[in-house]
CSV table of C-alpha atoms in Angstrom, one decimal:
chain,number,residue,atom,x,y,z
A,1,MET,CA,-1.9,-16.2,-50.6
A,2,ASP,CA,-5.4,-15.6,-52.1
A,3,THR,CA,-5.4,-12.8,-54.7
A,4,GLU,CA,-9.1,-12.7,-54.8
A,5,ALA,CA,-9.0,-11.7,-51.0
A,6,THR,CA,-10.8,-8.4,-49.9
A,7,ARG,CA,-8.8,-6.0,-47.7
A,8,SER,CA,-10.9,-5.1,-45.3
A,9,LEU,CA,-10.1,-3.0,-41.3
A,10,LEU,CA,-13.0,-5.2,-39.7
A,11,PRO,CA,-10.3,-7.9,-38.4
A,12,LEU,CA,-8.3,-5.1,-37.1
A,13,LEU,CA,-11.1,-3.5,-35.4
A,14,ALA,CA,-12.3,-6.8,-33.9
A,15,PHE,CA,-9.0,-6.6,-31.5
A,16,LEU,CA,-8.5,-2.7,-31.8
A,17,LEU,CA,-12.0,-1.9,-30.0
A,18,PRO,CA,-11.4,-4.3,-26.9
A,19,MET,CA,-7.6,-3.3,-26.3
A,20,ALA,CA,-9.4,0.5,-25.9
A,21,GLY,CA,-11.9,-1.3,-23.8
A,22,ALA,CA,-8.9,-2.5,-21.3
A,23,VAL,CA,-7.2,0.9,-21.4
A,24,ILE,CA,-10.1,2.9,-20.5
A,25,ALA,CA,-11.9,0.4,-17.9
A,26,VAL,CA,-10.3,1.5,-14.9
A,27,PRO,CA,-10.8,5.4,-15.4
A,28,LEU,CA,-14.3,4.7,-16.4
A,29,GLN,CA,-14.8,2.5,-13.1
A,30,ARG,CA,-13.6,5.6,-10.9
A,31,ALA,CA,-16.5,7.5,-12.5
A,32,SER,CA,-19.5,4.9,-12.5
A,33,ASP,CA,-19.7,0.9,-12.4
A,34,GLN,CA,-22.5,1.3,-14.7
A,35,VAL,CA,-20.9,3.5,-16.9
A,36,ARG,CA,-18.0,0.8,-17.3
A,37,ASN,CA,-20.1,-2.2,-17.5
A,38,LEU,CA,-22.2,-0.5,-20.4
A,39,VAL,CA,-19.1,0.8,-22.4
A,40,LEU,CA,-17.6,-2.5,-22.1
A,41,ALA,CA,-20.4,-4.5,-23.2
A,42,ALA,CA,-21.4,-2.1,-26.0
A,43,ILE,CA,-17.8,-2.9,-27.4
A,44,ALA,CA,-18.1,-6.7,-26.7
A,45,ALA,CA,-21.3,-6.3,-28.7
A,46,THR,CA,-19.5,-4.7,-31.5
A,47,VAL,CA,-17.1,-7.0,-31.8
A,48,ALA,CA,-19.6,-10.0,-31.9
A,49,VAL,CA,-21.5,-7.8,-34.6
A,50,ILE,CA,-18.0,-7.5,-36.5
A,51,ALA,CA,-17.6,-11.1,-36.2
A,52,ILE,CA,-21.1,-11.8,-37.7
A,53,VAL,CA,-20.7,-9.6,-40.5
A,54,LEU,CA,-17.2,-11.3,-41.1
A,55,GLY,CA,-18.8,-14.6,-40.8
A,56,ALA,CA,-21.7,-14.0,-43.2
A,57,GLY,CA,-19.2,-12.6,-45.7
A,58,VAL,CA,-17.2,-15.4,-45.9
A,59,ALA,CA,-20.1,-17.8,-46.1
A,60,SER,CA,-21.3,-16.1,-49.2
A,61,GLY,CA,-17.5,-16.2,-50.8
A,62,SER,CA,-15.5,-13.7,-49.6
A,63,VAL,CA,-12.0,-13.7,-47.9
A,64,TYR,CA,-11.0,-10.6,-45.8
A,65,GLU,CA,-7.3,-9.8,-45.5
A,66,LEU,CA,-5.2,-6.7,-43.8
A,67,PHE,CA,-1.2,-6.4,-43.6
A,68,ILE,CA,-0.5,-4.7,-40.5
A,69,LEU,CA,2.8,-4.2,-39.7
A,70,GLN,CA,6.2,-5.5,-41.5
A,71,LEU,CA,8.4,-6.9,-38.7
A,72,THR,CA,11.2,-7.8,-40.9
A,73,PRO,CA,11.9,-8.0,-44.4
A,74,GLN,CA,10.2,-11.5,-44.7
A,75,ILE,CA,7.7,-11.5,-42.1
A,76,TRP,CA,4.5,-9.5,-41.8
A,77,MET,CA,1.8,-9.2,-39.0
A,78,TYR,CA,-1.4,-10.6,-41.2
A,79,LEU,CA,-4.7,-11.0,-40.8
A,80,ARG,CA,-6.7,-13.4,-42.7
A,81,VAL,CA,-10.3,-14.4,-42.3
A,82,ASP,CA,-11.4,-17.8,-43.7
A,83,ALA,CA,-14.5,-19.8,-42.7
A,84,MET,CA,-12.5,-21.4,-40.0
A,85,GLY,CA,-11.3,-18.5,-38.6
A,86,ALA,CA,-14.9,-16.7,-39.0
A,87,LEU,CA,-16.4,-19.7,-37.3
A,88,PHE,CA,-14.1,-19.5,-34.1
A,89,GLY,CA,-13.9,-15.5,-34.2
A,90,MET,CA,-18.1,-15.5,-34.0
A,91,THR,CA,-18.1,-18.3,-31.2
A,92,ALA,CA,-15.5,-16.4,-29.3
A,93,ALA,CA,-17.0,-12.6,-29.6
A,94,VAL,CA,-20.5,-13.9,-29.0
A,95,LEU,CA,-19.8,-16.2,-25.7
A,96,TRP,CA,-17.2,-13.3,-24.2
A,97,THR,CA,-20.4,-10.8,-24.3
A,98,LEU,CA,-22.7,-13.1,-22.8
A,99,ALA,CA,-20.0,-13.7,-20.0
A,100,LEU,CA,-19.4,-10.2,-19.6
A,101,VAL,CA,-22.8,-9.0,-19.1
A,102,TYR,CA,-23.0,-12.2,-16.4
A,103,SER,CA,-20.2,-10.6,-14.7
A,104,TRP,CA,-22.0,-7.5,-14.0
A,105,GLY,CA,-24.2,-9.6,-11.3
A,106,TYR,CA,-21.6,-11.9,-10.3
A,107,MET,CA,-18.8,-9.9,-9.8
A,108,HIS,CA,-20.9,-7.1,-7.9
A,109,GLY,CA,-18.7,-6.2,-4.7
A,110,GLU,CA,-15.8,-8.1,-5.7
A,111,HIS,CA,-12.2,-6.7,-5.0
A,112,ARG,CA,-10.1,-5.4,-8.0
A,113,LEU,CA,-12.8,-5.0,-10.4
A,114,GLY,CA,-10.8,-2.6,-12.5
A,115,ARG,CA,-8.3,-5.4,-12.8
A,116,TYR,CA,-10.7,-7.8,-14.1
A,117,TYR,CA,-12.9,-6.1,-16.4
A,118,SER,CA,-9.5,-4.8,-18.0
A,119,PHE,CA,-7.9,-8.3,-18.5
A,120,PHE,CA,-11.1,-9.8,-19.0
A,121,ILE,CA,-12.0,-7.5,-22.2
A,122,LEU,CA,-8.4,-7.5,-22.9
A,123,CYS,CA,-8.2,-11.2,-23.6
A,124,LEU,CA,-11.2,-10.8,-26.0
A,125,ALA,CA,-8.9,-9.0,-28.3
A,126,TRP,CA,-6.3,-11.6,-28.3
A,127,THR,CA,-8.7,-14.3,-29.0
A,128,MET,CA,-10.0,-12.3,-32.0
A,129,GLY,CA,-6.4,-12.0,-33.2
A,130,VAL,CA,-5.9,-16.0,-33.0
A,131,ALA,CA,-8.9,-16.4,-34.9
A,132,TYR,CA,-7.9,-13.8,-37.7
A,133,ALA,CA,-4.2,-14.9,-37.9
A,134,GLY,CA,-3.3,-15.1,-41.3
A,135,ASN,CA,0.1,-16.6,-40.6
A,136,LEU,CA,2.1,-18.8,-37.9
A,137,LEU,CA,4.0,-15.5,-36.2
A,138,THR,CA,0.9,-13.7,-36.0
A,139,PHE,CA,-1.0,-16.4,-34.6
A,140,LEU,CA,2.0,-17.1,-32.1
A,141,ILE,CA,2.0,-13.4,-31.2
A,142,PHE,CA,-1.9,-13.2,-30.1
A,143,TYR,CA,-2.0,-17.2,-28.8
A,144,GLU,CA,0.9,-16.3,-26.3
A,145,LEU,CA,-0.4,-13.0,-25.2
A,146,PHE,CA,-3.8,-14.6,-24.8
A,147,SER,CA,-2.6,-17.6,-22.8
A,148,ILE,CA,-0.1,-15.2,-20.7
A,149,LEU,CA,-2.6,-12.6,-20.1
A,150,THR,CA,-5.5,-14.6,-18.6
A,151,TYR,CA,-3.6,-15.9,-15.8
A,152,PRO,CA,-4.5,-12.2,-13.6
A,153,LEU,CA,-7.9,-14.2,-14.2
A,154,VAL,CA,-7.3,-17.5,-13.1
A,155,VAL,CA,-6.0,-16.0,-9.8
A,156,HIS,CA,-8.5,-13.1,-9.6
A,157,GLU,CA,-10.0,-14.7,-6.1
A,158,GLU,CA,-6.1,-14.6,-4.6
A,159,THR,CA,-6.7,-17.7,-2.4
A,160,PRO,CA,-4.1,-20.3,-2.2
A,161,GLU,CA,-6.2,-22.3,-4.1
A,162,ALA,CA,-6.3,-19.7,-7.0
A,163,MET,CA,-2.3,-19.0,-6.7
A,164,ALA,CA,-1.5,-22.7,-6.7
A,165,ALA,CA,-3.9,-23.1,-9.9
A,166,GLY,CA,-2.7,-20.0,-11.6
A,167,THR,CA,1.3,-21.3,-11.0
A,168,LYS,CA,0.4,-24.6,-12.3
A,169,TYR,CA,-1.6,-22.9,-15.4
A,170,ILE,CA,1.5,-20.5,-16.3
A,171,ILE,CA,4.1,-23.5,-16.0
A,172,TYR,CA,2.1,-25.6,-18.4
A,173,ILE,CA,1.4,-22.8,-20.9
A,174,LEU,CA,4.9,-21.4,-20.9
A,175,VAL,CA,6.6,-24.9,-21.6
A,176,GLY,CA,3.8,-25.3,-24.1
A,177,GLY,CA,4.3,-22.1,-25.7
A,178,THR,CA,7.9,-22.7,-26.4
A,179,LEU,CA,7.6,-25.8,-28.3
A,180,VAL,CA,5.1,-23.8,-30.4
A,181,LEU,CA,7.7,-20.9,-30.8
A,182,LEU,CA,10.2,-24.0,-31.5
A,183,ALA,CA,7.9,-25.6,-34.3
A,184,ILE,CA,7.4,-22.2,-35.9
A,185,VAL,CA,11.1,-21.5,-36.4
A,186,LEU,CA,11.5,-24.6,-37.8
A,187,THR,CA,8.7,-24.5,-40.0
A,188,PHE,CA,10.0,-21.3,-41.5
A,189,PHE,CA,13.2,-22.6,-42.6
A,190,ALA,CA,12.1,-25.7,-43.7
A,191,ALA,CA,9.5,-24.2,-45.7
A,192,GLY,CA,10.8,-20.5,-46.1
A,193,ASP,CA,7.3,-19.5,-45.6
A,194,GLN,CA,5.3,-19.6,-42.5
A,195,THR,CA,1.8,-18.1,-44.2
A,196,LEU,CA,-1.1,-20.4,-43.3
A,197,THR,CA,-2.2,-21.9,-46.7
A,198,ALA,CA,-5.1,-24.5,-47.1
A,199,GLY,CA,-3.4,-27.5,-48.1
A,200,GLY,CA,0.1,-26.7,-46.1
A,201,ILE,CA,3.3,-25.0,-47.1
A,202,LEU,CA,5.5,-28.3,-46.1
A,203,SER,CA,6.4,-31.2,-48.5
A,204,ALA,CA,7.6,-34.5,-47.9
A,205,GLU,CA,10.9,-33.4,-50.0
A,206,ILE,CA,12.2,-31.8,-46.6
A,207,GLY,CA,12.4,-35.6,-44.9
A,208,SER,CA,10.2,-37.6,-42.6
A,209,GLY,CA,12.5,-36.8,-39.6
A,210,ARG,CA,12.2,-33.2,-39.5
A,211,LEU,CA,8.7,-33.2,-40.7
A,212,LEU,CA,7.8,-35.2,-37.6
A,213,ALA,CA,9.9,-33.3,-35.4
A,214,ILE,CA,7.7,-30.2,-36.7
A,215,PHE,CA,4.8,-32.3,-36.1
A,216,TRP,CA,5.2,-33.5,-32.6
A,217,CYS,CA,6.4,-29.9,-30.8
A,218,PHE,CA,3.3,-28.2,-32.4
A,219,LEU,CA,1.0,-31.1,-31.3
A,220,ILE,CA,2.6,-31.0,-27.7
A,221,GLY,CA,2.5,-27.5,-27.6
A,222,PHE,CA,-0.9,-26.7,-28.8
A,223,GLY,CA,-1.8,-29.9,-26.9
A,224,VAL,CA,-1.5,-28.4,-23.4
A,225,LYS,CA,-4.2,-25.8,-24.4
A,226,ALA,CA,-6.5,-28.4,-25.8
A,227,ALA,CA,-5.8,-30.4,-22.6
A,228,LEU,CA,-5.0,-33.6,-23.9
A,229,VAL,CA,-4.1,-36.2,-21.6
A,230,PRO,CA,-1.9,-36.4,-20.0
A,231,LEU,CA,-1.3,-32.7,-21.0
A,232,HIS,CA,-4.2,-31.8,-19.3
A,233,GLY,CA,-3.2,-31.4,-15.3
A,234,TRP,CA,-3.8,-27.4,-15.3
A,235,VAL,CA,-7.4,-27.3,-16.4
A,236,PRO,CA,-9.1,-29.2,-13.4
A,237,ASP,CA,-7.5,-26.6,-11.0
A,238,ALA,CA,-7.9,-23.6,-13.0
A,239,HIS,CA,-11.6,-24.0,-13.2
A,240,PRO,CA,-13.0,-24.2,-10.0
A,241,ALA,CA,-10.2,-21.4,-9.0
A,242,ALA,CA,-11.5,-18.7,-11.8
A,243,PRO,CA,-14.5,-16.9,-11.3
A,244,ALA,CA,-17.4,-18.6,-13.0
A,245,PRO,CA,-17.7,-15.6,-16.0
A,246,PHE,CA,-14.3,-16.4,-16.7
A,247,SER,CA,-14.4,-20.5,-16.4
A,248,ALA,CA,-17.1,-20.2,-19.0
A,249,VAL,CA,-14.9,-18.6,-21.4
A,250,LEU,CA,-12.3,-20.6,-20.5
A,251,SER,CA,-13.8,-23.6,-21.1
A,252,GLY,CA,-15.3,-22.5,-24.3
A,253,VAL,CA,-12.9,-20.8,-25.8
A,254,MET,CA,-9.4,-21.0,-24.2
A,255,VAL,CA,-9.5,-24.8,-24.4
A,256,ALA,CA,-10.9,-24.7,-28.0
A,257,ALA,CA,-8.2,-22.5,-28.7
A,258,GLY,CA,-5.5,-25.3,-28.5
A,259,SER,CA,-7.8,-27.7,-30.6
A,260,PHE,CA,-8.2,-24.6,-33.1
A,261,GLY,CA,-4.4,-24.5,-33.1
A,262,ILE,CA,-3.8,-28.1,-33.7
A,263,MET,CA,-6.6,-27.9,-36.9
A,264,ARG,CA,-4.5,-24.7,-38.4
A,265,VAL,CA,-1.1,-26.9,-38.2
A,266,MET,CA,-2.7,-29.8,-39.5
A,267,PHE,CA,-4.6,-28.6,-42.5
A,268,TYR,CA,-2.4,-25.0,-43.4
A,269,VAL,CA,1.0,-26.0,-42.3
A,270,PHE,CA,1.1,-29.8,-43.4
A,271,GLY,CA,-1.9,-30.4,-45.5
A,272,ALA,CA,-4.0,-33.6,-45.5
A,273,ASP,CA,-1.9,-35.4,-47.9
A,274,LEU,CA,1.5,-35.0,-45.9
A,275,LEU,CA,-0.1,-36.1,-42.9
A,276,GLY,CA,-1.3,-39.2,-44.6
A,277,TYR,CA,2.1,-39.4,-45.8
A,278,LEU,CA,3.5,-39.3,-42.4
A,279,GLY,CA,1.5,-41.6,-41.2
A,280,VAL,CA,0.8,-40.1,-37.5
A,281,MET,CA,-2.7,-39.4,-37.6
A,282,ARG,CA,-3.4,-43.0,-35.9
A,283,TYR,CA,-1.6,-41.9,-32.9
A,284,LEU,CA,-3.2,-38.8,-32.4
A,285,THR,CA,-6.5,-40.5,-32.9
A,286,TRP,CA,-5.7,-42.8,-30.0
A,287,ILE,CA,-4.7,-40.0,-28.0
A,288,ALA,CA,-7.8,-38.2,-28.5
A,289,GLY,CA,-10.1,-41.2,-28.3
A,290,PHE,CA,-8.3,-42.6,-24.7
A,291,THR,CA,-8.7,-38.5,-23.5
A,292,VAL,CA,-12.3,-38.5,-24.2
A,293,LEU,CA,-12.9,-41.6,-21.8
A,294,PHE,CA,-10.5,-41.3,-19.3
A,295,ALA,CA,-11.4,-37.6,-18.6
A,296,ALA,CA,-15.2,-38.6,-18.6
A,297,VAL,CA,-14.3,-41.5,-16.0
A,298,LEU,CA,-12.6,-38.9,-14.0
A,299,ALA,CA,-15.5,-36.5,-14.0
A,300,VAL,CA,-18.1,-38.9,-12.5
A,301,ASN,CA,-16.4,-39.0,-9.2
A,302,GLN,CA,-16.0,-35.2,-8.7
A,303,ASP,CA,-18.2,-33.9,-6.0
A,304,ASN,CA,-17.0,-30.2,-6.5
A,305,LEU,CA,-19.4,-29.1,-9.3
A,306,LYS,CA,-17.1,-26.9,-11.8
A,307,ARG,CA,-14.3,-29.5,-11.4
A,308,ARG,CA,-16.5,-32.3,-12.5
A,309,LEU,CA,-17.4,-29.2,-15.4
A,310,ALA,CA,-13.9,-28.9,-16.0
A,311,TYR,CA,-13.0,-33.0,-16.5
A,312,SER,CA,-16.1,-33.0,-19.1
A,313,THR,CA,-14.6,-30.1,-21.2
A,314,ILE,CA,-11.3,-32.1,-21.3
A,315,SER,CA,-13.5,-35.1,-22.6
A,316,GLN,CA,-15.5,-32.8,-25.0
A,317,MET,CA,-12.9,-31.0,-26.8
A,318,ALA,CA,-10.8,-34.2,-27.1
A,319,TYR,CA,-13.5,-35.1,-29.7
A,320,VAL,CA,-12.6,-31.9,-31.7
A,321,VAL,CA,-9.1,-33.4,-32.0
A,322,LEU,CA,-10.6,-36.9,-32.8
A,323,GLY,CA,-12.3,-35.8,-35.4
A,324,VAL,CA,-9.6,-33.9,-37.2
A,325,SER,CA,-7.3,-36.9,-36.6
A,326,LEU,CA,-9.5,-39.1,-39.2
A,327,LEU,CA,-8.7,-36.7,-42.1
A,328,GLY,CA,-12.2,-36.7,-43.4
A,329,THR,CA,-14.7,-34.1,-44.6
A,330,GLU,CA,-17.6,-35.1,-42.7
A,331,ALA,CA,-15.7,-35.7,-39.4
A,332,THR,CA,-14.0,-32.2,-39.9
A,333,ILE,CA,-16.9,-30.8,-40.3
A,334,GLY,CA,-18.0,-32.5,-37.1
A,335,ALA,CA,-15.2,-31.4,-35.1
A,336,LEU,CA,-15.5,-27.6,-36.3
A,337,VAL,CA,-19.0,-27.4,-35.3
A,338,HIS,CA,-18.4,-29.3,-32.2
A,339,ILE,CA,-16.1,-26.0,-31.0
A,340,THR,CA,-19.0,-23.7,-31.4
A,341,ASN,CA,-21.7,-26.2,-29.9
A,342,HIS,CA,-19.5,-27.1,-27.2
A,343,ALA,CA,-18.6,-23.3,-26.3
A,344,PHE,CA,-22.3,-22.5,-25.6
A,345,MET,CA,-23.6,-26.0,-24.0
A,346,LYS,CA,-20.7,-25.8,-21.7
A,347,GLY,CA,-20.4,-22.0,-21.4
A,348,ALA,CA,-24.5,-22.2,-19.9
A,349,LEU,CA,-23.3,-25.0,-17.5
A,350,PHE,CA,-20.8,-22.7,-15.9
A,351,LEU,CA,-23.1,-19.8,-15.9
A,352,CYS,CA,-25.2,-21.9,-14.0
A,353,ALA,CA,-22.5,-23.3,-11.7
A,354,GLY,CA,-21.6,-19.6,-11.0
A,355,LEU,CA,-25.4,-18.7,-9.9
A,356,PHE,CA,-25.9,-21.8,-7.4
A,357,ILE,CA,-22.6,-20.7,-5.8
A,358,ARG,CA,-23.5,-17.0,-5.3
A,359,ARG,CA,-27.2,-17.5,-4.7
A,360,LEU,CA,-27.0,-21.2,-2.8
A,361,GLY,CA,-23.7,-21.1,-1.5
A,362,ALA,CA,-23.4,-24.5,-3.3
A,363,ALA,CA,-20.6,-25.0,-5.1
A,364,ARG,CA,-20.6,-29.0,-4.6
A,365,VAL,CA,-23.0,-31.4,-6.3
A,366,SER,CA,-23.7,-32.9,-2.9
A,367,GLN,CA,-25.2,-29.3,-1.9
A,368,LEU,CA,-27.7,-29.2,-4.9
A,369,ASP,CA,-30.6,-31.4,-3.4
A,370,GLY,CA,-34.1,-29.6,-4.4
A,371,ALA,CA,-32.3,-26.7,-6.3
A,372,ALA,CA,-35.0,-26.5,-9.0
A,373,LYS,CA,-37.6,-25.6,-6.1
A,374,ARG,CA,-35.4,-22.7,-5.3
A,375,MET,CA,-34.0,-22.0,-9.0
A,376,PRO,CA,-36.2,-23.2,-11.4
A,377,VAL,CA,-34.7,-21.2,-14.6
A,378,THR,CA,-31.2,-22.1,-13.5
A,379,ALA,CA,-31.9,-25.9,-13.1
A,380,ALA,CA,-33.7,-25.7,-16.6
A,381,GLY,CA,-30.8,-23.9,-18.1
A,382,PHE,CA,-28.7,-26.7,-16.6
A,383,ALA,CA,-31.0,-29.9,-17.6
A,384,ILE,CA,-31.2,-28.5,-21.2
A,385,ALA,CA,-27.4,-28.3,-21.4
A,386,SER,CA,-26.7,-31.4,-19.6
A,387,LEU,CA,-28.9,-32.9,-22.4
A,388,ALA,CA,-27.3,-30.9,-25.4
A,389,MET,CA,-24.0,-32.3,-23.9
A,390,ILE,CA,-24.9,-35.7,-24.0
A,391,GLY,CA,-26.2,-35.3,-27.8
A,392,THR,CA,-29.9,-35.6,-27.3
A,393,PRO,CA,-31.8,-34.8,-30.5
A,394,PRO,CA,-32.6,-32.0,-31.8
A,395,LEU,CA,-30.0,-30.3,-29.3
A,396,SER,CA,-26.9,-28.6,-30.8
A,397,GLY,CA,-24.4,-31.4,-29.0
A,398,PHE,CA,-26.5,-34.0,-31.2
A,399,VAL,CA,-25.2,-32.3,-34.6
A,400,SER,CA,-21.5,-32.0,-34.3
A,401,LYS,CA,-21.6,-35.9,-33.0
A,402,TRP,CA,-24.0,-37.0,-35.6
A,403,TYR,CA,-21.4,-35.4,-38.0
A,404,LEU,CA,-18.5,-37.2,-36.3
A,405,GLY,CA,-20.5,-40.6,-36.2
A,406,ILE,CA,-20.9,-40.1,-40.0
A,407,GLY,CA,-17.2,-39.5,-40.5
A,408,MET,CA,-16.1,-42.0,-38.6
A,409,LEU,CA,-17.8,-44.4,-41.0
A,410,GLU,CA,-16.8,-42.6,-44.3
A,411,THR,CA,-13.3,-42.7,-43.3
A,412,GLY,CA,-13.6,-46.5,-42.5
A,413,ASN,CA,-13.2,-46.2,-38.6
A,414,PRO,CA,-16.6,-47.8,-37.0
A,415,TRP,CA,-14.8,-49.0,-34.2
A,416,LEU,CA,-14.6,-45.4,-32.9
A,417,LEU,CA,-18.6,-45.0,-32.7
A,418,ALA,CA,-17.2,-46.8,-29.4
A,419,VAL,CA,-15.4,-43.9,-28.2
A,420,LEU,CA,-18.2,-41.5,-29.5
A,421,LEU,CA,-21.4,-43.5,-27.7
A,422,GLY,CA,-19.0,-44.2,-24.5
A,423,GLY,CA,-18.1,-40.5,-24.1
A,424,ALA,CA,-22.1,-39.6,-24.7
A,425,LEU,CA,-23.1,-42.5,-22.0
A,426,MET,CA,-20.3,-41.4,-19.5
A,427,ALA,CA,-21.8,-37.5,-19.9
A,428,ALA,CA,-24.9,-38.6,-19.1
A,429,VAL,CA,-23.5,-40.6,-15.9
A,430,TYR,CA,-21.9,-37.6,-14.5
A,431,LEU,CA,-24.5,-34.9,-15.5
A,432,LEU,CA,-27.7,-36.5,-15.2
A,433,PRO,CA,-27.4,-37.6,-11.8
A,434,ILE,CA,-27.3,-33.5,-10.9
A,435,VAL,CA,-30.3,-33.0,-12.5
A,436,TYR,CA,-31.9,-35.6,-10.7
A,437,ARG,CA,-30.9,-34.0,-7.4
A,438,MET,CA,-32.3,-30.8,-8.4
A,439,TYR,CA,-35.3,-31.7,-9.4
A,440,PHE,CA,-36.2,-35.3,-7.4
A,441,ARG,CA,-34.6,-34.7,-4.0
A,442,GLU,CA,-35.8,-32.6,-1.1
A,443,PRO,CA,-33.6,-29.6,-0.2
A,444,VAL,CA,-31.7,-29.7,3.3
A,445,LEU,CA,-32.5,-26.1,4.4
A,446,THR,CA,-31.2,-24.1,7.0
A,447,PRO,CA,-33.9,-21.5,9.3
A,448,GLU,CA,-32.5,-18.6,7.3
A,449,ASP,CA,-33.2,-20.8,4.0
A,450,LYS,CA,-36.5,-21.5,4.8
A,451,ALA,CA,-37.5,-18.1,5.3
A,452,THR,CA,-36.0,-17.0,1.8
A,453,ALA,CA,-36.8,-20.5,0.3
A,454,GLU,CA,-38.5,-18.7,-3.0
A,455,GLY,CA,-36.6,-15.9,-3.4
A,456,ARG,CA,-33.0,-17.4,-4.6
A,457,GLU,CA,-33.3,-16.9,-8.1
A,458,ALA,CA,-30.6,-14.6,-9.8
A,459,PRO,CA,-31.3,-11.2,-11.1
A,460,GLY,CA,-32.5,-10.7,-14.9
A,461,ALA,CA,-28.8,-9.5,-15.6
A,462,MET,CA,-27.4,-12.8,-14.6
A,463,LEU,CA,-30.2,-14.8,-16.0
A,464,ALA,CA,-30.3,-13.3,-19.3
A,465,PRO,CA,-27.2,-14.6,-20.4
A,466,LEU,CA,-27.7,-18.0,-19.4
A,467,VAL,CA,-30.9,-17.9,-21.0
A,468,VAL,CA,-29.2,-16.5,-24.2
A,469,ALA,CA,-26.8,-19.7,-24.1
A,470,THR,CA,-29.5,-21.9,-23.7
A,471,ILE,CA,-31.6,-20.8,-26.7
A,472,LEU,CA,-28.3,-21.3,-28.5
A,473,THR,CA,-28.2,-24.7,-27.8
A,474,PHE,CA,-31.6,-24.9,-29.5
A,475,VAL,CA,-31.2,-22.9,-32.8
A,476,LEU,CA,-27.6,-24.4,-33.2
A,477,GLY,CA,-29.3,-27.8,-33.2
A,478,LEU,CA,-32.8,-27.0,-34.7
A,479,GLY,CA,-31.3,-24.6,-37.6
A,480,ALA,CA,-28.1,-26.5,-38.2
A,481,SER,CA,-28.8,-26.9,-42.1
A,482,LEU,CA,-29.6,-23.4,-42.4
A,483,PRO,CA,-27.4,-21.1,-44.8
A,484,GLY,CA,-24.5,-19.0,-42.7
A,485,MET,CA,-24.8,-20.9,-39.8
A,486,PRO,CA,-21.8,-22.9,-38.3
A,487,VAL,CA,-22.3,-26.4,-40.1
A,488,ALA,CA,-22.0,-24.2,-43.4
A,489,LEU,CA,-18.9,-22.5,-42.5
A,490,ALA,CA,-17.7,-25.7,-41.4
A,491,ARG,CA,-18.0,-27.4,-44.4
A,492,MET,CA,-16.5,-24.2,-46.4
A,493,ALA,CA,-13.5,-25.0,-44.4
A,494,ALA,CA,-13.3,-28.5,-44.7
A,495,GLU,CA,-13.7,-28.8,-48.3
A,496,SER,CA,-11.0,-26.7,-48.9
A,497,PHE,CA,-8.9,-29.1,-46.8
A,498,PHE,CA,-9.8,-32.4,-48.9
A,499,HIS,CA,-10.5,-30.7,-52.4
């Protein structure tokens, strides 16, 4: 444990405030929907500010910690904000705030809004706990609550499809969570500790057999949430079933939480040297590389827009695991930065998908012909986010893939450039035809559509989060090298792993 760490209540506030929001969401709704919306948005924005303040402090060399509650003589609930956690916390809090504001318009008139907003803001609380957890048990508590309490959001529509998707989701998540719990118990008995420490807490003296059992339990458990093939089955069903605002955070944060968990285990439980000794990384490289290409191929033939984007998420998040599997500084920087960049690129795409559904009734790619003429701002946002996802400079997606590519060469794996470029090419194949349809095909309009052909763009409250997410794809690309940006925090984290 770092004796130089600063004790701070800010990490505690980052998850207590959303918990309070979840408690008051229903009573506020009885008073006024507008009051509820503003209060919850203020809470989410405050959490985002806290996360940014913590991130700025970490970037300047500080580390924050807080012991919350002693559960047993040996185990505390413990929060610790380091560079890796600060980056994930900022990403989650900002994207959650955008999605919450977007919900005002998208969810207007829907049923069970009190339940929706309560669980939506509550899941932000658990996500911040995942980001700032300082030991394995604290991580598990927040991770499992986050995973289970998203179920009401996945099934919110209560259609047969949504209920089936929710059932599949909860089965996958419970199985994965059980394996993570088993791995944590084995780790505690093997190491006598469960504090997340850069460089790891396990040693080769424990024995290869036990270490491999712990590693694969962790990898499979977190791999379910990270949607590594063949553990990805819940994702293509959950994304289309969930409301679009939650699909944005489901893709941008929830799936990333699995990758985040894998990184925490690799660098804070095992350590790079021990992983190299065990020789398991080559298997993870192959799994992640296959996931990148396989999911991208499956995305191409999906007509349901959100389902296509769901397969894209599986492919893109596998880049993160691919990067960290190489055990190199530059590749790890690329992996960490890609979590943030992907969150806003894919968040923007899902926000666009929701607008197409709400304003045009177009849930399928084949229904988007000429959409740019009727929804020019939304179509532009989709086009820009698509180019970022492909890796077009100077947008954010290019930055993370650049670092991944440099890392592949740095670690002596130039053949993996074929996976990197192949995934980018396939992203162009499943995204650019949508852009072409929107801009270069004539819409097929009903008489009612023709009467309102110029008035289908979404209201400002729904467009604003999309515009902000789109702007962030520029800012995170053009400003990547500035102090305090994700690259700087990612470099701090990566250098602590390898030096």
